[in-house]
XYZ file of N, CA, C and O in Angstrom:
612
model
N 35.329 22.955 -8.726
C 35.569 21.998 -7.565
C 36.404 23.015 -6.096
O 36.121 23.135 -5.101
N 37.472 23.416 -6.452
C 38.474 24.504 -5.653
C 37.565 25.233 -4.947
O 38.028 25.320 -3.498
N 36.750 25.850 -5.542
C 36.053 27.072 -4.878
C 34.745 26.197 -3.629
O 35.022 26.708 -2.411
N 34.332 25.354 -4.170
C 33.855 24.809 -2.861
C 34.345 24.556 -2.007
O 34.130 24.484 -0.539
N 35.616 23.558 -2.010
C 37.067 23.066 -1.279
C 37.313 24.312 -0.210
O 36.839 23.787 1.148
N 37.027 25.402 -0.716
C 38.150 26.343 0.048
C 36.600 27.046 0.752
O 37.088 27.529 1.409
N 35.452 26.861 0.143
C 34.229 27.563 0.631
C 33.866 26.789 1.838
O 33.777 27.172 3.006
N 34.018 25.579 1.700
C 33.987 24.352 2.618
C 34.977 24.751 4.062
O 34.351 24.286 4.889
N 36.343 25.203 3.406
C 37.340 25.294 4.462
C 36.841 26.916 5.492
O 36.943 26.524 6.963
N 36.453 27.479 4.853
C 36.493 28.397 5.338
C 34.936 28.798 6.118
O 34.760 28.843 7.053
N 34.243 27.781 5.677
C 32.680 27.870 6.574
C 32.234 26.522 6.606
O 31.516 25.957 5.624
N 33.236 25.465 7.341
C 32.236 24.315 7.587
C 30.682 23.748 7.741
O 30.795 23.077 7.520
N 30.303 24.620 8.672
C 29.433 24.351 8.955
C 28.029 24.771 7.826
O 27.038 24.759 8.329
N 28.021 25.473 7.263
C 27.028 25.953 5.768
C 27.345 24.544 4.842
O 27.763 24.666 3.844
N 25.584 24.201 4.903
C 25.656 22.394 4.690
C 25.158 23.254 2.983
O 25.250 22.385 2.009
N 24.605 24.652 2.849
C 24.810 25.002 1.203
C 25.432 24.538 0.606
O 25.679 23.986 -0.855
N 27.201 24.996 0.954
C 28.265 24.554 0.816
C 28.188 23.067 -0.119
O 28.704 22.719 -0.748
N 28.315 22.432 1.384
C 27.977 21.005 1.223
C 27.257 20.338 -0.212
O 27.477 19.556 -1.119
N 25.751 21.208 0.214
C 24.992 20.470 -1.344
C 25.402 20.621 -2.469
O 25.294 19.753 -2.951
N 25.861 21.731 -2.603
C 25.686 22.338 -4.034
C 27.089 21.208 -3.821
O 27.255 21.674 -5.827
N 28.350 21.125 -3.547
C 29.453 20.852 -3.976
C 29.026 19.288 -4.466
O 29.406 18.358 -5.651
N 28.003 18.641 -3.545
C 28.099 17.144 -3.781
C 26.738 17.295 -5.184
O 27.256 16.262 -6.087
N 26.347 18.099 -5.730
C 25.524 18.221 -6.831
C 26.297 18.399 -8.177
O 25.999 17.438 -8.946
N 26.890 19.438 -7.399
C 28.342 19.132 -8.955
C 29.108 17.836 -8.999
O 29.062 17.572 -10.177
N 29.541 17.416 -8.200
C 30.117 16.230 -8.077
C 29.597 15.485 -8.724
O 29.389 14.361 -10.070
N 27.759 14.829 -8.344
C 27.280 13.838 -8.895
C 26.736 14.199 -10.621
O 26.925 13.503 -11.747
N 26.863 15.772 -10.810
C 26.445 16.107 -12.363
C 27.801 15.808 -12.870
O 27.883 15.438 -14.188
N 28.755 15.368 -12.287
C 29.904 15.581 -13.203
C 30.916 14.024 -13.437
O 31.442 13.064 -13.538
N 29.720 13.204 -12.614
C 29.730 11.520 -12.605
C 30.717 11.078 -11.402
O 30.578 9.805 -11.604
N 30.880 11.571 -10.368
C 31.892 11.337 -9.382
C 30.962 11.081 -8.078
O 30.772 12.042 -7.133
N 29.994 9.902 -8.231
C 29.222 9.563 -7.505
C 29.642 9.327 -5.684
O 29.064 10.343 -4.766
N 30.854 8.542 -5.757
C 31.207 8.037 -4.614
C 31.519 9.894 -3.850
O 31.406 9.801 -2.513
N 32.069 10.810 -4.038
C 32.474 11.727 -3.838
C 31.455 12.326 -3.840
O 31.020 13.187 -2.269
N 30.005 12.532 -4.526
C 29.250 13.047 -3.971
C 28.606 12.513 -2.965
O 27.788 13.452 -1.913
N 28.433 11.648 -2.809
C 27.542 10.679 -1.421
C 28.626 11.760 0.038
O 28.224 11.489 0.678
N 29.996 11.928 -0.206
C 30.569 11.717 0.726
C 30.021 13.512 1.191
O 29.776 13.595 2.184
N 29.794 14.107 0.193
C 29.524 15.553 0.969
C 27.645 15.633 0.881
O 27.628 16.523 1.884
N 27.063 14.657 0.267
C 25.346 14.727 0.846
C 25.511 14.510 2.251
O 24.904 14.528 3.041
N 26.456 13.160 2.596
C 26.745 12.946 4.253
C 27.291 13.819 4.854
O 26.456 13.694 6.141
N 28.125 15.067 4.606
C 28.683 16.484 5.134
C 27.056 16.914 5.493
O 26.972 17.072 6.715
N 26.434 17.028 4.671
C 24.871 17.851 4.395
C 23.938 17.490 5.732
O 23.961 17.916 6.827
N 24.225 16.083 5.459
C 23.298 15.102 6.451
C 23.446 15.177 7.968
O 22.677 15.136 9.253
N 25.115 15.136 8.032
C 25.435 15.349 9.500
C 25.358 16.428 10.271
O 24.729 16.250 11.705
N 24.946 18.028 9.154
C 25.100 19.388 9.927
C 23.693 19.539 9.886
O 22.938 19.903 10.829
N 22.545 18.856 8.714
C 20.935 19.199 8.884
C 20.520 17.604 8.460
O 19.666 17.537 7.517
N 20.082 17.205 9.782
C 19.517 15.798 9.491
C 18.172 15.581 8.365
O 17.672 14.590 7.692
N 17.798 16.439 8.604
C 16.021 16.710 8.478
C 15.986 17.351 7.180
O 15.414 17.648 6.314
N 17.136 17.494 6.271
C 17.201 18.363 4.739
C 17.007 17.126 3.483
O 17.730 16.699 3.593
N 15.430 17.121 3.480
C 14.818 16.225 2.765
C 15.754 16.320 1.114
O 16.516 14.977 0.633
N 16.224 17.022 0.777
C 17.067 17.286 -0.724
C 18.137 16.452 -0.576
O 18.322 15.612 -0.984
N 18.717 17.063 0.525
C 20.493 16.163 0.601
C 20.178 14.748 0.787
O 20.799 13.796 0.002
N 19.389 13.966 1.591
C 19.045 12.032 1.750
C 18.685 12.567 -0.101
O 19.017 10.882 -0.506
N 17.676 13.034 -0.620
C 17.312 12.527 -2.133
C 18.795 12.559 -2.830
O 18.414 11.613 -3.589
N 19.260 13.678 -2.674
C 20.454 13.808 -3.894
C 21.358 12.402 -3.586
O 21.798 11.735 -3.969
N 21.494 12.278 -2.086
C 22.435 10.940 -1.975
C 21.771 9.941 -1.864
O 22.996 8.869 -3.291
N 20.597 9.135 -2.553
C 20.079 8.679 -3.079
C 19.986 8.144 -4.289
O 20.486 6.977 -5.030
N 20.193 9.564 -5.579
C 20.355 9.234 -6.549
C 21.442 8.574 -6.907
O 21.492 8.133 -7.473
N 22.520 9.213 -5.810
C 23.988 9.294 -6.619
C 23.952 7.824 -6.278
O 24.926 6.371 -6.843
N 23.440 7.188 -5.191
C 23.715 5.657 -5.021
C 22.637 4.822 -5.743
O 23.354 3.622 -5.882
N 21.769 4.964 -6.050
C 20.991 4.458 -7.548
C 21.649 4.293 -8.761
O 21.729 3.010 -9.387
N 22.453 5.660 -8.856
C 23.222 5.484 -10.358
C 24.285 4.404 -10.063
O 24.929 3.449 -11.132
N 24.812 4.079 -9.071
C 25.715 2.918 -8.596
C 25.619 1.585 -8.597
O 26.329 0.773 -8.312
N 24.241 1.368 -8.306
C 23.408 0.417 -8.183
C 23.519 -0.241 -7.081
O 23.434 -0.895 -6.706
N 23.333 0.750 -6.142
C 23.354 0.530 -4.855
C 21.620 0.685 -4.155
O 21.515 1.413 -3.545
N 20.918 -0.101 -4.989
C 19.357 0.467 -4.820
C 18.610 0.331 -3.200
O 18.222 0.898 -3.013
N 19.361 -0.929 -2.153
C 18.745 -0.727 -1.306
C 19.168 0.666 -0.264
O 18.502 0.576 0.268
N 20.640 0.964 -0.789
C 20.617 1.563 0.505
C 20.148 3.318 -0.317
O 19.997 4.291 0.489
N 20.238 3.359 -1.363
C 19.705 4.290 -2.017
C 17.995 4.834 -2.001
O 17.402 5.652 -1.108
N 17.652 3.376 -1.322
C 15.486 3.452 -1.230
C 15.615 4.174 0.488
O 14.677 4.549 0.673
N 16.577 3.252 0.979
C 17.050 3.959 2.599
C 17.307 5.350 2.446
O 16.394 6.282 3.439
N 18.127 6.030 1.634
C 17.784 7.472 1.373
C 16.593 8.081 1.401
O 16.282 9.625 1.982
N 15.979 7.230 0.646
C 14.931 8.209 -0.102
C 13.429 7.778 0.924
O 13.037 8.745 1.004
N 14.150 6.900 1.873
C 12.469 6.925 2.608
C 13.275 7.920 3.963
O 11.977 8.390 3.857
N 14.252 8.392 3.767
C 14.456 9.552 4.749
C 14.333 10.680 4.225
O 14.072 11.559 5.221
N 14.266 10.865 3.174
C 14.032 12.016 2.441
C 12.384 12.228 2.403
O 11.676 13.546 3.205
N 11.959 11.449 2.667
C 10.202 11.434 2.350
C 9.780 11.678 4.225
O 8.900 12.306 4.677
N 10.761 10.945 4.517
C 10.325 11.019 6.135
C 10.099 12.704 6.703
O 10.090 13.248 7.666
N 11.858 13.316 5.874
C 11.588 15.121 6.571
C 10.739 15.764 5.221
O 10.447 16.681 5.947
N 10.263 14.985 4.396
C 9.106 15.650 3.635
C 8.139 14.543 2.644
O 8.761 14.362 1.806
N 7.128 14.491 3.842
C 6.278 13.681 2.933
C 5.794 13.929 1.678
O 5.186 13.274 0.958
N 5.831 15.300 0.934
C 5.401 15.865 0.065
C 6.424 15.890 -1.192
O 6.049 16.545 -1.738
N 7.151 15.408 -1.038
C 8.716 15.717 -1.712
C 8.546 14.746 -2.933
O 8.782 13.507 -3.049
N 7.161 15.265 -3.839
C 6.973 14.335 -5.266
C 8.784 13.812 -5.826
O 8.597 12.574 -6.013
N 9.488 14.888 -6.253
C 11.108 13.468 -6.426
C 11.250 12.413 -5.745
O 11.576 11.772 -6.253
N 11.594 12.443 -4.532
C 11.620 11.664 -3.638
C 10.736 10.243 -3.842
O 11.191 9.284 -3.969
N 9.541 10.746 -3.540
C 8.964 9.353 -3.774
C 8.760 8.885 -5.741
O 8.584 7.472 -5.548
N 9.138 10.062 -6.263
C 9.722 8.724 -7.665
C 10.601 8.048 -7.633
O 10.450 7.038 -8.704
N 11.668 8.379 -7.027
C 13.369 8.139 -7.018
C 12.848 6.455 -6.184
O 13.629 6.150 -6.591
N 12.306 6.748 -5.503
C 11.822 5.812 -4.364
C 11.446 4.575 -5.515
O 11.668 3.575 -5.348
N 10.176 5.208 -6.258
C 9.488 4.047 -6.942
C 11.054 3.689 -8.047
O 10.575 2.505 -8.432
N 11.275 4.079 -8.512
C 12.695 3.815 -9.563
C 13.456 2.825 -8.902
O 13.912 1.664 -9.341
N 14.009 3.064 -7.405
C 14.715 2.123 -6.802
C 13.674 0.727 -6.870
O 14.405 0.016 -6.864
N 12.797 1.176 -5.850
C 12.069 -0.302 -6.165
C 12.021 -0.931 -7.264
O 12.297 -2.048 -7.266
N 11.538 -0.224 -8.229
C 11.422 -1.059 -9.847
C 13.012 -2.049 -9.823
O 12.717 -2.996 -10.332
N 14.059 -1.214 -9.665
C 15.363 -1.498 -9.844
C 15.274 -3.244 -8.786
O 16.368 -3.785 -9.292
N 15.111 -2.821 -7.189
C 15.047 -4.306 -6.600
C 13.904 -4.872 -7.456
O 13.740 -6.528 -6.420
N 13.089 -5.125 -8.605
C 11.902 -5.845 -8.692
C 10.760 -6.223 -7.557
O 10.083 -6.727 -8.213
N 10.910 -4.902 -6.861
C 9.693 -4.756 -5.812
C 8.568 -3.829 -7.023
O 8.287 -3.018 -6.391
N 7.742 -4.279 -7.846
C 7.209 -3.588 -8.663
C 5.823 -3.123 -7.960
O 5.561 -2.253 -8.537
N 5.251 -4.181 -7.350
C 3.990 -2.817 -6.855
C 4.090 -1.950 -5.568
O 3.151 -1.263 -6.043
N 5.304 -2.107 -4.992
C 5.419 -1.196 -3.875
C 6.182 0.134 -4.866
O 5.792 1.348 -4.476
N 6.979 -0.682 -5.657
C 7.493 0.932 -6.904
C 5.955 2.072 -7.503
O 5.888 2.732 -7.434
N 4.437 1.043 -7.789
C 3.703 1.675 -8.700
C 3.116 2.292 -7.345
O 2.589 3.328 -7.873
N 3.019 1.850 -6.145
C 1.922 3.183 -5.137
C 3.157 4.138 -4.932
O 2.388 4.800 -4.704
N 4.742 3.579 -5.023
C 5.502 5.520 -5.358
C 5.130 6.462 -5.806
O 4.476 7.421 -5.814
N 5.055 5.917 -7.311
C 4.507 6.686 -8.670
C 3.519 6.993 -8.522
O 3.197 8.526 -8.649
N 2.274 6.669 -7.730
C 1.528 6.818 -7.529
C 1.214 8.154 -6.663
O 0.150 9.096 -6.571
N 1.749 7.919 -5.824
C 1.966 8.735 -4.426
C 2.923 10.456 -4.734
O 1.804 11.726 -4.688
N 3.367 9.762 -5.745
C 4.282 11.224 -6.207
C 3.185 11.814 -7.664
O 3.364 13.216 -7.395
N 2.501 11.413 -8.000
C 1.419 12.247 -8.989
C 0.253 12.532 -8.674
O 0.065 13.529 -8.135
N 0.015 11.906 -6.930
C -0.615 12.770 -6.127
C -0.620 14.065 -5.687
O -1.204 15.368 -5.364
N 1.179 13.989 -5.563
C 1.384 15.640 -5.388
C 1.775 16.471 -6.512
O 1.946 17.257 -6.204
N 2.446 15.428 -7.490
C 2.553 16.364 -8.517
C 2.349 16.016 -9.908
O 3.021 15.193 -10.626
N 0.614 16.010 -9.963
C -0.468 15.284 -11.410
C 0.369 15.928 -12.726
O 0.426 14.813 -13.281
N 0.953 16.872 -12.377
C 1.686 17.265 -14.325
C 3.268 16.773 -14.070
O 3.271 17.729 -15.209
N 3.386 16.124 -13.459
C 4.812 16.297 -13.783
C 5.553 14.907 -14.692
O 4.813 13.934 -14.178
N 5.601 15.039 -15.904
C 6.009 14.248 -16.938
C 6.908 12.909 -16.376
O 6.715 12.113 -17.093
N 8.129 13.641 -15.921
C 9.215 12.198 -15.303
C 8.267 11.318 -14.827
O 8.493 10.044 -14.985
N 7.120 11.884 -13.975
C 6.951 10.627 -13.061
C 5.921 9.913 -14.067
O 5.891 8.659 -13.750
N 5.105 10.477 -14.955
C 4.344 9.390 -16.034
C 4.902 8.739 -16.223
O 4.567 7.471 -16.762
N 6.372 9.127 -17.443
C 7.167 8.188 -17.911
C 7.603 7.381 -17.049
O 6.964 6.007 -18.188
N 8.416 7.285 -16.098
C 8.970 6.620 -14.509
C 7.459 5.464 -15.036
O 8.074 4.102 -14.740
N 6.448 5.423 -14.534
C 5.564 4.808 -14.661
C 5.032 3.838 -15.874
O 4.951 3.035 -15.712
N 4.928 4.711 -16.524
C 4.816 3.470 -17.816
C 5.561 2.767 -18.451
O 5.859 1.821 -18.960
N 6.705 3.014 -18.226
C 8.255 2.311 -18.245
C 7.560 1.176 -17.468
O 8.528 -0.483 -17.920
N 7.652 1.172 -16.330
C 6.837 -0.154 -15.162
C 5.828 -0.537 -15.704
O 6.012 -1.950 -16.064
N 5.036 -0.052 -16.124
C 3.665 -0.919 -16.800
C 4.012 -1.438 -17.407
O 3.484 -2.767 -17.966
N 4.818 -0.884 -18.552
C 5.159 -2.260 -19.766
C 6.247 -3.456 -19.369
O 5.636 -4.148 -20.090
N 6.780 -2.946 -18.885
C 8.047 -3.569 -18.082
C 6.923 -5.128 -17.482
O 7.119 -6.275 -17.448
N 5.740 -4.480 -17.178
C 4.849 -5.484 -16.389
C 3.868 -6.212 -17.612
O 2.457 -7.098 -17.032
N 3.835 -5.731 -18.459
C 3.431 -6.008 -19.815
C 1.837 -5.556 -19.883
O 0.767 -6.196 -19.715
N 1.869 -4.429 -19.548
C 0.221 -3.844 -18.713
C 0.070 -2.733 -19.943
O -0.065 -1.121 -19.340
N 0.014 -3.072 -21.281
C 0.061 -1.926 -22.417
C -1.099 -0.936 -21.987
O -0.581 0.448 -22.679
N -1.939 -0.950 -22.020
C -2.848 -0.037 -22.005
C -2.504 1.103 -20.875
O -3.169 2.323 -21.231
N -2.169 0.325 -20.225
C -1.747 1.284 -18.479
C -1.147 2.262 -19.278
O -0.466 3.226 -18.057
N 0.076 1.307 -19.551
C 1.469 1.909 -19.959
C 1.074 3.195 -20.898
O 1.545 4.596 -20.995
N 0.212 2.925 -21.953
C 0.238 4.131 -23.160
C -0.757 5.240 -22.145
O -0.252 6.085 -22.879
N -1.574 4.609 -21.480
C -2.196 6.104 -20.873
C -1.039 6.810 -19.949
O -1.790 7.972 -19.888
N -0.231 6.144 -19.275
C 0.715 6.787 -18.516
C 1.314 7.522 -19.230
O 1.772 9.020 -19.112
N 1.828 7.364 -20.658
C 2.700 7.600 -21.003
C 1.986 9.079 -22.184
O 2.562 10.492 -22.626
N 1.006 8.971 -22.617
C 0.447 10.012 -22.632
C -0.201 10.882 -22.104
O -0.602 11.971 -22.231
N -0.057 11.123 -20.704
C -0.119 11.981 -19.565
C 1.274 13.189 -19.494
O 0.986 13.664 -19.171
N 2.401 12.105 -20.301
C 3.477 12.855 -20.280
C 3.894 13.843 -20.663
O 5.028 14.307 -20.607
N 3.110 14.899 -21.857
C 2.854 15.494 -22.782
C 4.369 15.121 -23.814
O 4.833 15.943 -24.447
N 4.003 14.048 -24.166
C 5.084 13.357 -25.012
C 4.382 13.024 -26.400
O 4.882 12.841 -27.312
N 3.199 13.568 -26.098
C 2.014 13.212 -27.600
C 1.227 12.234 -27.254
O 1.132 10.852 -26.349
N -0.045 11.446 -27.497
C -0.985 10.413 -27.489
C -0.120 9.120 -28.542
O 0.826 9.373 -29.876
N -0.127 8.474 -27.880
C 0.282 7.291 -28.035
C -0.711 5.988 -28.268
O -1.561 5.967 -26.834
N -0.730 5.700 -29.588
C -2.179 4.554 -29.556
C -2.076 3.662 -29.651
O -2.840 2.727 -28.730
N -0.843 2.760 -29.550
C -0.312 1.271 -29.418
C 1.049 0.985 -29.960
O 1.564 1.716 -30.444
N 1.484 -0.015 -29.413
C 2.586 -0.628 -30.191
C 2.673 -1.919 -30.654
O 2.254 -2.648 -30.606
N 3.564 -1.753 -31.616
C 3.579 -3.376 -32.528
C 4.816 -3.946 -32.322
O 5.992 -3.124 -31.660
N 4.922 -4.813 -32.881
C 5.981 -6.100 -32.273
C 5.773 -7.166 -32.008
O 4.674 -7.677 -32.146
């Protein structure tokens, strides 16, 4: 972290330094500090979708889902084809209990990246929560984890 901080002092306008610092902090579970780094990126380069998405991910981990949703929406405004932002938006909406909107976000993410297993998995989890077992099984089967034929319980 000292290297990121020193680089930031030497070149405070370099958004890559702030972005990578934020990603490292998030990886270490220091989400408040990560958000502050992502905010530095956004202040300098407000159309960088990755910074908005990363900011939203840290906010979501802190269970600040409304703020996270706003960040994911900003990421999508910057890059409408950003599959991770659409998927993360679906997760935030799920956390907020807005299931219909979440399914639409997952559908958009899958339209962009139909072979992305994590999106299929997240959609499947929501479908299970909604007790749509057949649809959930179909989603899980597309995520590359092998064929699932049913659940017992």
